[in-house]
Structures are given as structure tokens and as C-alpha cells.
Coordinates of C-alpha atoms and ligand atoms in Angstrom, one line a residue:
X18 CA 21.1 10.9 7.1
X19 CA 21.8 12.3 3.9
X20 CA 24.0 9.4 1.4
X21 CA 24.2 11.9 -1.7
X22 CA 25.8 15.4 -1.8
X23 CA 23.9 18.0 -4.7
X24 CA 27.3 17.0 -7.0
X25 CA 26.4 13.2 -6.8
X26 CA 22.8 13.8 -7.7
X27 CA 23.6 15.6 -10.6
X28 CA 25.9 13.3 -11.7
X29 CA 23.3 10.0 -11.3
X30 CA 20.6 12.3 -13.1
X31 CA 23.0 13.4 -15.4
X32 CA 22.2 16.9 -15.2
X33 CA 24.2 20.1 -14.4
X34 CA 24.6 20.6 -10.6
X35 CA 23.9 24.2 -11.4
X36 CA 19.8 22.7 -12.1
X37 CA 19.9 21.1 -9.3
X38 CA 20.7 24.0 -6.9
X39 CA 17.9 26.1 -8.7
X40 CA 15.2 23.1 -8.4
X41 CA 16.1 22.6 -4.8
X42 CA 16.1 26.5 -4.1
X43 CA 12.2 26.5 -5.8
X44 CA 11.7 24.1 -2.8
X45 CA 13.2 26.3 -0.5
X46 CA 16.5 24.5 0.6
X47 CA 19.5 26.6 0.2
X48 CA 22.6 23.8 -1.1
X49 CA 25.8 23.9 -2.4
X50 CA 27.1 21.6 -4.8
X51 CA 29.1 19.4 -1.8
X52 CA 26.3 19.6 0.8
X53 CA 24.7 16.1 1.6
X54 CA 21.0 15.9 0.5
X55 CA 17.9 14.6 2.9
X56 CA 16.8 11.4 1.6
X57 CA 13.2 12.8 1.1
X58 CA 14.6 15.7 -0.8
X59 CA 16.9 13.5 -3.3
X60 CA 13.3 11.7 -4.1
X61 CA 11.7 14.7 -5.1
X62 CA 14.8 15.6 -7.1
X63 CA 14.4 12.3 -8.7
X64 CA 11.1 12.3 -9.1
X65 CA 10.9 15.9 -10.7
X66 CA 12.9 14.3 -13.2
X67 CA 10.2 11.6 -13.8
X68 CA 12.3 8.7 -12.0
X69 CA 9.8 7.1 -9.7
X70 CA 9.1 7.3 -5.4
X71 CA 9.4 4.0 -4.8
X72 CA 12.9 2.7 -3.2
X73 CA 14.1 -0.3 -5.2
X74 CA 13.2 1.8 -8.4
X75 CA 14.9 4.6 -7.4
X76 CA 17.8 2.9 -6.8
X77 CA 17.9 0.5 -10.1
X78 CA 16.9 3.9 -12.2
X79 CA 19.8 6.3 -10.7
X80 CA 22.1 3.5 -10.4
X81 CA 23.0 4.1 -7.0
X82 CA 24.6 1.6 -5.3
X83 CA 24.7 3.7 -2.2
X84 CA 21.4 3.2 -1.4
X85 CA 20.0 5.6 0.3
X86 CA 19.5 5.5 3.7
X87 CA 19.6 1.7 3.8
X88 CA 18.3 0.0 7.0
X89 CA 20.7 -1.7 9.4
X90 CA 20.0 -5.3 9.3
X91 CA 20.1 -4.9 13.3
X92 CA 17.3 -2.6 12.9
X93 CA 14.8 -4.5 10.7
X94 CA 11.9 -5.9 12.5
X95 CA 10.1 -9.0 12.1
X96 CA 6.0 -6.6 10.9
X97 CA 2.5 -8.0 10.3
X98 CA 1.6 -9.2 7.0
X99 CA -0.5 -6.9 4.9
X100 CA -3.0 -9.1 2.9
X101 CA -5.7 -8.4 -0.4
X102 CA -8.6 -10.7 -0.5
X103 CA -9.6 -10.7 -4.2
X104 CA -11.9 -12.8 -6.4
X105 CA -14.6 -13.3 -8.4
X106 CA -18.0 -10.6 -7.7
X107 CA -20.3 -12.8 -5.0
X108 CA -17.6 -15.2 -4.5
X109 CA -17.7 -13.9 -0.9
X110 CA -14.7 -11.2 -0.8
X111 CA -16.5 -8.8 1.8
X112 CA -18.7 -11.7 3.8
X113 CA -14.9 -13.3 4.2
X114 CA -13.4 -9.9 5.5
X115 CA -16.4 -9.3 8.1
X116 CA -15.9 -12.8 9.4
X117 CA -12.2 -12.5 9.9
X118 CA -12.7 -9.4 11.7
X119 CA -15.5 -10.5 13.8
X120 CA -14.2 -14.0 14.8
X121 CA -11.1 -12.0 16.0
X122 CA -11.8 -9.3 17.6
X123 CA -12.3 -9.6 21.5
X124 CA -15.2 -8.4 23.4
X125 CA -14.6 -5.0 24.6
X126 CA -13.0 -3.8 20.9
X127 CA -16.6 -4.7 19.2
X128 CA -18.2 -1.4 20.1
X129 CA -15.3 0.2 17.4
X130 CA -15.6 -2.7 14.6
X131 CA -18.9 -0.8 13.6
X132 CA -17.0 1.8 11.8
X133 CA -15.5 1.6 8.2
X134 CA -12.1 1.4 8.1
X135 CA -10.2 0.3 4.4
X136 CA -8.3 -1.6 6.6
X137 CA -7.7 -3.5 10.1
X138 CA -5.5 -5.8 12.1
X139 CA -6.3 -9.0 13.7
X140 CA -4.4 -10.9 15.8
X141 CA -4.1 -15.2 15.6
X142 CA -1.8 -17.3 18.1
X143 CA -0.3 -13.6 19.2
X144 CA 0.7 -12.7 15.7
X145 CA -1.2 -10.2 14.0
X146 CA -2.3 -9.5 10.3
X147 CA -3.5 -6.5 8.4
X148 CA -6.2 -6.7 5.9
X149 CA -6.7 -4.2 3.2
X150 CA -10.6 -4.0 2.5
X151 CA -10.3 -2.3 -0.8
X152 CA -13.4 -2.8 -3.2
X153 CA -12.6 -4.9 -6.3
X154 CA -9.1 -5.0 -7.3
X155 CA -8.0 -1.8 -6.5
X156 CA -5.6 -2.2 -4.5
X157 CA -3.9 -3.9 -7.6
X158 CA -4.6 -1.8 -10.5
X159 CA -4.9 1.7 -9.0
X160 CA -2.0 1.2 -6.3
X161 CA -0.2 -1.0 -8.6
X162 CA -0.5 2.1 -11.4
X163 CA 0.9 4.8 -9.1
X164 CA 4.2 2.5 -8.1
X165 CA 3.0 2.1 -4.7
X166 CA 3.1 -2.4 -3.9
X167 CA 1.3 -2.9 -0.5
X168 CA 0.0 -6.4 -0.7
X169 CA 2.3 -9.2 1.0
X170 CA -0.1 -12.0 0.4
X171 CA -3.3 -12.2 -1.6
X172 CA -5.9 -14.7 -0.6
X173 CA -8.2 -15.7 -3.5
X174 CA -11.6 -16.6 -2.9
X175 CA -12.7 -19.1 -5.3
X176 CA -16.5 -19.9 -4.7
X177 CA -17.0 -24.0 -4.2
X178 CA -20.1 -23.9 -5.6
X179 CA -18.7 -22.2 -8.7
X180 CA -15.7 -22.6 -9.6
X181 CA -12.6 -20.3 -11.2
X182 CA -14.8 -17.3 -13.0
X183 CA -13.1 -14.1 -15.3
X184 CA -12.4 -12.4 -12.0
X185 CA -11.0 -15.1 -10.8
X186 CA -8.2 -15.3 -13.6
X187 CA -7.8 -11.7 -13.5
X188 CA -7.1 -11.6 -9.7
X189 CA -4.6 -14.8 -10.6
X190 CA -2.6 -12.0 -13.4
X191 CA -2.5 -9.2 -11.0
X192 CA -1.4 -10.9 -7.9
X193 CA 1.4 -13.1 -10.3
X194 CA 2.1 -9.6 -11.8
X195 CA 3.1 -8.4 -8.6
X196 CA 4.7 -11.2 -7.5
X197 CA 2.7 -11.7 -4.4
X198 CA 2.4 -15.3 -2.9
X199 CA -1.6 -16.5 -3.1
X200 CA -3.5 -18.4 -1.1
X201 CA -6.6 -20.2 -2.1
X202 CA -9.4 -20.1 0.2
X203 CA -12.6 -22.5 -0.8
X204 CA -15.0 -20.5 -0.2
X205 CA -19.1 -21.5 0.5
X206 CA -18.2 -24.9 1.6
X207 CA -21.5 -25.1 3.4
X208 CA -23.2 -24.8 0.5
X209 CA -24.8 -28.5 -0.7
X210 CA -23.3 -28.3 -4.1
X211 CA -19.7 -27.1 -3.0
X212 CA -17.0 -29.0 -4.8
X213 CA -13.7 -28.4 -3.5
X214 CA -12.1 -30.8 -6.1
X215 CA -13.4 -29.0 -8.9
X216 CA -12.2 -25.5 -8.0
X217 CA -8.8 -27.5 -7.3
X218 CA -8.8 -28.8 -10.5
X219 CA -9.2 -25.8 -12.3
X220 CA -7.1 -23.8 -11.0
X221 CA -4.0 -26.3 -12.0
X222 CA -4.2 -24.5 -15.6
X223 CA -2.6 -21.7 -13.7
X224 CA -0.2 -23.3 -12.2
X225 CA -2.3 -23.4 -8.6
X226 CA -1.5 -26.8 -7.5
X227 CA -2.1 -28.2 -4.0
X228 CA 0.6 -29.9 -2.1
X229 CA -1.5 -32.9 -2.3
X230 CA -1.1 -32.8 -5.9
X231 CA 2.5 -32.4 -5.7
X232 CA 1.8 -28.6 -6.2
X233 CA 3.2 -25.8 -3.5
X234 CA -0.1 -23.7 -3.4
X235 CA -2.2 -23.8 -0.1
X236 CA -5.7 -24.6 -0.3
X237 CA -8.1 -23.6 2.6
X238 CA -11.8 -24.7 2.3
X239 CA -14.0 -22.1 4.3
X240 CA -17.0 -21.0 4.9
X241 CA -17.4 -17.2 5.4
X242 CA -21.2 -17.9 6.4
X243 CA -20.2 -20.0 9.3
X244 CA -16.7 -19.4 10.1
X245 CA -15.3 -23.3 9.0
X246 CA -11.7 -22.7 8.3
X247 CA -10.9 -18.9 9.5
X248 CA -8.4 -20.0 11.7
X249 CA -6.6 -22.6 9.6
X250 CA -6.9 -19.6 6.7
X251 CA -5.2 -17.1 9.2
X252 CA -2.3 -20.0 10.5
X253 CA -2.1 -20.3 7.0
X254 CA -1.5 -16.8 6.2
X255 CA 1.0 -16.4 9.2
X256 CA 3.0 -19.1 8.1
X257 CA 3.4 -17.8 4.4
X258 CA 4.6 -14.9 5.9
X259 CA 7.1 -16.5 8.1
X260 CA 8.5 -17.6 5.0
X261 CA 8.4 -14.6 2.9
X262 CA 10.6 -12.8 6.3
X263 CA 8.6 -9.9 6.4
X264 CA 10.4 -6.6 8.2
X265 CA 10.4 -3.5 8.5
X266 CA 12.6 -0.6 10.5
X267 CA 10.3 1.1 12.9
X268 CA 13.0 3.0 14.4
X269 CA 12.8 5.6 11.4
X270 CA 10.5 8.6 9.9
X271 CA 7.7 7.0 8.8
X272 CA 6.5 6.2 5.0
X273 CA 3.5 4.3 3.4
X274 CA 0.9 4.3 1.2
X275 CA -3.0 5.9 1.7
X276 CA -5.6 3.2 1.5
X277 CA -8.4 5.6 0.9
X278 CA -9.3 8.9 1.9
X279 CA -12.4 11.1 1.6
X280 CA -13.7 14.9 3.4
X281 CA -15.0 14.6 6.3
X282 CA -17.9 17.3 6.7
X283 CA -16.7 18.0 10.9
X284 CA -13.4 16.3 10.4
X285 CA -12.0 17.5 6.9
X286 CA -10.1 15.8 5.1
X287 CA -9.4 11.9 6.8
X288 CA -6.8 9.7 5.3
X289 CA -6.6 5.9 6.1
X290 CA -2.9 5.4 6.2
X291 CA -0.6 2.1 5.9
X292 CA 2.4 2.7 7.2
X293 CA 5.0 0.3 5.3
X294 CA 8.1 1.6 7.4
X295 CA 9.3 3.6 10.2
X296 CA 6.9 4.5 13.0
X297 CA 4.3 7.8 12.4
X298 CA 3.2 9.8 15.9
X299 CA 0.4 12.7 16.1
X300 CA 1.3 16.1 16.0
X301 CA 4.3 14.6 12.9
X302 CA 4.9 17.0 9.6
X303 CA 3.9 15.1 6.4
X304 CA 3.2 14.9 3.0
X305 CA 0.8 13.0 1.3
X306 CA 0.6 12.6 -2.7
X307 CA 0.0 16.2 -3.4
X308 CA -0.9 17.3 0.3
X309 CA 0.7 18.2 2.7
X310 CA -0.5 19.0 6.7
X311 CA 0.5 17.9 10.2
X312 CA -0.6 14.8 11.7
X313 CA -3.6 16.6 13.8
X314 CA -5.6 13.2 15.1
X315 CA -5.0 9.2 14.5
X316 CA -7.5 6.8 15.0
X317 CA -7.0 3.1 15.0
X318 CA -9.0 0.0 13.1
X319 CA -11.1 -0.3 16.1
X320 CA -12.0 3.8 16.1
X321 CA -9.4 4.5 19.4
X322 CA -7.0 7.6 19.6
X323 CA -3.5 6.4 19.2
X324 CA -0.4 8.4 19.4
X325 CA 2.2 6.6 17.3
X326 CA 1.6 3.7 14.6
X327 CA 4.4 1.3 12.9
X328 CA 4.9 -0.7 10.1
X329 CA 1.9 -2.4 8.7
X330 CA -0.3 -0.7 11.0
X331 CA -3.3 1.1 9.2
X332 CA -4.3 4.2 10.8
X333 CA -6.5 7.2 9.8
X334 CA -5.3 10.6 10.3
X335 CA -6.6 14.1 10.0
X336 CA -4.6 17.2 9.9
X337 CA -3.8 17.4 5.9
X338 CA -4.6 20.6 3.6
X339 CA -6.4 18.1 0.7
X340 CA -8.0 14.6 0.2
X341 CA -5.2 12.5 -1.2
X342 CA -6.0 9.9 -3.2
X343 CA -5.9 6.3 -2.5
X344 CA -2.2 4.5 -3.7
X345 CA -0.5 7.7 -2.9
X346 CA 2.4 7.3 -0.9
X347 CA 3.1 9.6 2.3
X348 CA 6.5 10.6 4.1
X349 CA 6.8 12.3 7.6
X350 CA 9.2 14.7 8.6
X351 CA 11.2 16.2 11.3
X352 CA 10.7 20.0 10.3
X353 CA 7.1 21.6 9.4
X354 CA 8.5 23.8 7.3
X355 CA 9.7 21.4 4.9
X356 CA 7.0 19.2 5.0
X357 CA 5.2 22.2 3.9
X358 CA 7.6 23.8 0.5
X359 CA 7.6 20.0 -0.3
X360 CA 4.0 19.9 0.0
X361 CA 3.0 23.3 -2.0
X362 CA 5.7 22.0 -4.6
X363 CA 4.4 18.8 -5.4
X364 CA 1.0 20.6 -5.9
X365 CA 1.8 23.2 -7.8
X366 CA 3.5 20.6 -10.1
X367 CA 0.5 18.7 -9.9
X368 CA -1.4 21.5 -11.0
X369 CA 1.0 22.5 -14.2
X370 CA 0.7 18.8 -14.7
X371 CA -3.4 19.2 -15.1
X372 CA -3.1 22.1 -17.1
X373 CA -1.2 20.8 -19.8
X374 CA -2.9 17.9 -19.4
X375 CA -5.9 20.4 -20.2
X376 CA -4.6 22.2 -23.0
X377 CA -3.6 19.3 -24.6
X378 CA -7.3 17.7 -24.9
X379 CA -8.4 21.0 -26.0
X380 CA -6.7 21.2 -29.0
X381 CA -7.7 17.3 -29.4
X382 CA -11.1 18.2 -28.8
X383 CA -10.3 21.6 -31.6
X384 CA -9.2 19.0 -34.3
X385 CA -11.8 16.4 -33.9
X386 CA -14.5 19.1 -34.6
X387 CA -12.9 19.9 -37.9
Ligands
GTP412 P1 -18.6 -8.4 -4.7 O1 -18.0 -7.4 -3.7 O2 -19.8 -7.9 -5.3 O3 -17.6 -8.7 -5.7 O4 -18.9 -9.7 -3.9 P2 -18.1 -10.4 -2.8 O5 -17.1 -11.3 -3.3 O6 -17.7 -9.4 -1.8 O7 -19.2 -11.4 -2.2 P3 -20.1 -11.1 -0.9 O8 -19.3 -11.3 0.3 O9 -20.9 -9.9 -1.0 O10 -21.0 -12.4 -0.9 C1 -21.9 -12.6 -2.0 C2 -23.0 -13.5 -1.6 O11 -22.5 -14.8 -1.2 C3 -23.8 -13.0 -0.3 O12 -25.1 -13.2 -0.5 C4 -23.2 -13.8 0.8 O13 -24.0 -13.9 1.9 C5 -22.9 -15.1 0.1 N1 -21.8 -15.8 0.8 C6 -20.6 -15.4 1.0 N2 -19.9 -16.3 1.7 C7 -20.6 -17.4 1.8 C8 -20.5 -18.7 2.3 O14 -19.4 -19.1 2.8 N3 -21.5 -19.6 2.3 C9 -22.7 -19.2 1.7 N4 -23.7 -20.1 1.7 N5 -22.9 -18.0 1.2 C10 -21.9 -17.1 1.2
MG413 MG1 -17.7 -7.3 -1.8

């Protein structure tokens, strides 16, 4: 599937192909300079050279208009919205979450809701969405940081009873920053002194007008206490993404982003995964951030086994070397072997990285006691 020979790649980086070959023997793949290149292979290339992971990047850095492994149009699939709840602390973020996933999930899937996951799916009118249950704004800032854009949608949650707070306006920059569509969801409207028009009004400073004000921003009043509104908030949410045409090519290695991850003391190291393309089965090669393993175990939002997962589908997988860290993206492959030189090069860079990183605030450290 290779779109690049070692020769083009040199050229775009603007390097000597004679580099290239030695980096990409380091990594354990023999090339010559007219040998097409694995697309995951190019992106380490690349990204050795500081040009970044993610696609559209890649391709505006290198200038390559032969984008890389480009889906088919035939092959792109209409895939779930991912959405970020975010808003002001005690506006109701996590009661919101729970009541989603509660209202929505059917009887005999309750026994599994028990268990944290950073993320689950819920299904409305036979369409289903994926919520990201990431504390605060991190699936912003931290993700946002390390290039890695998983939010489709953001709803904010605007407490009725008090209005747009600092948070509030910060959740407004990020999700504008990223150029993710918003919802506003009026949250505690069974609260005696909720006022819906007030919140409304406030939030026209930020250019969050309501259709009935001639705006285009949808307004949902809810009430995370007592459900009001969850499903006119999800229809809501569905039809957003209808608009934004959200697809994905599920016939394809898979690729994403980790949610969160953390060492399990029986399990070792567990990764919740969000797979953003392509479709991910058990027993697949990968490489996570600096990690690297093979897919050992995946477990579903509602704590069942599952063997494959596709786009927008969170899952959490055990099988990696290391705990990755949240925002860091992942890649499956066909052969273990490279999964693993990928793997044990990206660490080892990682771990030159640290140590400069080290020396250099030493010899801070060294002049500031002078
Ligand atoms: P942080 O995670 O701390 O930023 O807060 P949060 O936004 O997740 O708010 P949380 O869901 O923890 O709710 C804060 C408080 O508001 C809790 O006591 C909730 O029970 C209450 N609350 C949330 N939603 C509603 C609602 O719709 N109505 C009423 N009356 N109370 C609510
Ligand atoms: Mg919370």
C-alpha cells in the first residue's frame, strides 16, 4: 500500500536518501532508494524528522500531494460521532454522562455499566454515539497538545441556575480552537431558580446564538437529575453529526488515539482505545505512543470480550509492553515483527529524548545555584 518510494521521501524531507536508508535500517527494514515505503514506516520517517503523526499534517508539512494511502470514497463509511461534554466544575459534566448512559443502556447490558470505562457508546433511534468521559478538559488540552483531535462534537453544559462561569469560556476557546461544532445543553433545569434565558443571553457575547434568535447554535435545556431533555440532546447530537458527514474506512489497519490507560495489578498494563479508522481485532500487532505489544484481550464499554472493534468504537486492550499515555495515538500492523522494531525505536528515542531533556535541566539547575 506503499505511495512513496525511499527516493521520494528524501526528496519531500529534503534530506539525502543515503539517511534515509541508514534510519530505516536502525528500524530494521532493509530498502533501497526505489523501493515503496509502508505508510506507517514513511510516518516514523517523518516523524523522526520532527514533522508530526497526524494525516492532514503530514501531508500539508511534506507537501505531498499523493497522500498517502488515501481512502476510496467507496470505502468511507457513514461512523458514530465521538463527543466531549465540557463546562464549568459542578455545572453537572459527570451527573450528565451517567444519565446518558443509564437512560440508554438496555436491561441485560446494566450488569457491565458498573465498570469505569473513559469512554462508551449509546445508541438513540438506531444510531449510536460515543462519549469520551475524560476529567476536565483534557481531552482538549492534553490530546489537543500531542496532535491527536478526537472530539466531533462538544456539548457544553451551562448550569441554568448559574449562568456562563471561567470554565465555561475556556471550554467555548478550546472547542472554537479546535474547530468542533458545540452544543449547549441547559443544564439543572429542575432547579427553582433555573433561567434558561439568562444563560442564553450570555452566551451571545461568544457568538452562541439560538436559532430563535436568528443564531445557528442549538440550545437543549436538561436536567441531568431527572433525565428532561436526554433524548432531544442525543437527536440533537445525531443530527449535528449528519451534517458534519462523519466517515471513516473500516476496511483498513486500524489507528486511533488512547483515551486513558493505567497498570492493571492481574492485568498489566490496560489501554482504553478509540479507534478513529480502520477496524482493530485481538491477537493484532500494535504500537501505542512509545509501546508496543500484541493485542492480547479487548473488552467493550459494557465490560464484554469482543474480537474486532471499528471506527469510533472505544475498547480497552491488554497485551502492550508499557502504560501509554492518554492522547497517544496507536497503529496496528500486519507483521509482529515490525510492530515490534517500531515499537523498541520509538522508545529508545523517547528515552534519548528524556535524557537530554535531563541534562539540559541539570545544567539549569548548575547555573541557578551560582
Ligand atoms: P466537576 O467534575 O467537579 O467539574 O463537576 P461536574 O460538572 O461533573 O458536576 P457534577 O456532575 O459532579 O454535578 C455537580 C453537582 O450538581 C452535583 O451535586 C449534582 O448532583 C448536581 N447536579 C448535576 N446535574 C444536576 C441537575 O440537572 N439538577 C440538579 N438539581 N442538580 C444537578
Ligand atoms: Mg465531573
Amino acid at each position: 500500500s506503499g505511495t512513496l518510494t525511499v527516493g521520494d521521501l528524501a526528496e519531500k524531507l529534503n534530506k539525502d536518501s543515503s539517511e534515509i536508508i541508514k534510519k530505516l535500517m536502525f528500524l530494521g527494514v532493509m530498502a533501497t532508494k526505489n523501493e515503496d515505503l509502508e505508510k506507517e514506516t514513511i510516518e516514523l520517517i517523518a516523524e523522526d524528522y520532527g514533522v508530526e503523526v497526524e494525516e492532514e499534517v503530514f501531508v500539508d508539512e511534506l507537501g505531498i500531494e499523493t497522500q498517502v494511502e488515501e481512502d476510496d470514497p467507496d470505502q468511507l463509511e457513514e461512523r458514530p460521532p465521538v463527543v466531549t461534554i465540557m463546562g464549568h466544575v459542578d455545572h453537572g459534566k459527570t451527573t450528565l454522562l451517567d444519565a446518558i448512559r443509564h437512560t440508554k443502556v438496555t436491561e441485560g447490558e446494566a450488569g457491565g455499566i458498573t465498570q469505569h470505562i473513559g469512554a462508551y457508546q449509546v445508541t438513540e433511534n438506531d444510531k449510536k454515539l460515543t462519549f469520551l468521559d475524560t476529567p476536565g478538559h483534557a481531552a482538549f488540552t492534553t490530546m489537543r497538545a500531542r496532535g491527536a483531535q478526537v472530539t466531533d462534537i462538544t456539548v457544553l453544559v451551562v448550569a441554568a441556575d448559574d449562568g456562563v462561569m471561567p470554565q465555561t469560556k475556556e471550554a467555548i476557546n478550546h472547542a472554537k480552537a479546535a474547530e468542533v461544532p458545540i452544543i449547549v445543553a441547559v443544564n439543572k433545569m429542575d432547579k427553582e431558580s433555573a433561567n434558561p434565558d439568562r444563560v442564553m443571553q450570555e452566551l451571545t457575547e461568544f457568538e452562541l446564538v439560538p436559532e430563535a434568535w436568528g443564531g445557528d447554535t442549538i440550545f437543549v435545556n436538561v436536567s441531568a437529575l431527572n433525565g428532561e431533555g436526554i433524548d432531544e440532546l442525543l437527536e440533537m447530537l445525531l443530527l449535528v453529526a449528519e451534517v458534519e458527514e462523519l466517515k471513516a474506512n473500516p476496511n483498513k489497519r486500524a489507528r486511533g488515539t488512547v483515551v486513558e490507560a493505567e497498570l492493571d495489578k492481574g492485568r498489566g498494563p490496560v489501554a482504553t482505545l478509540l479507534v478513529q479508522e480502520g477496524t482493530m481485532n485481538v491477537g493484532d500487532p500494535i504500537v501505542v505512543g512509545n509501546m508496543h505489544g500484541k493485542i492480547r484481550a479487548m473488552v467493550n464499554d459494557i465490560g464484554r470480550r469482543v474480537k474486532s472493534a471499528g471506527p469510533s468504537t472505544p475498547v480497552e486492550i491488554t497485551g502492550l509492553n508499557g502504560v501509554p499515555q492518554a492522547g497517544d495515538q496507536f497503529v496496528t500492523f500486519e507483521d509482529e515483527k515490525k510492530a515490534r522494531q517500531f515499537g523498541e525505536a520509538r522508545a529508545s528515542r523517547a528515552r534519548e529524548e528524556e535524557r537530554s531533556q535531563t541534562s539540559k535541566v541539570s545544567i539549569d539547575d548548575l547555573f541557578s545555584q551560582i
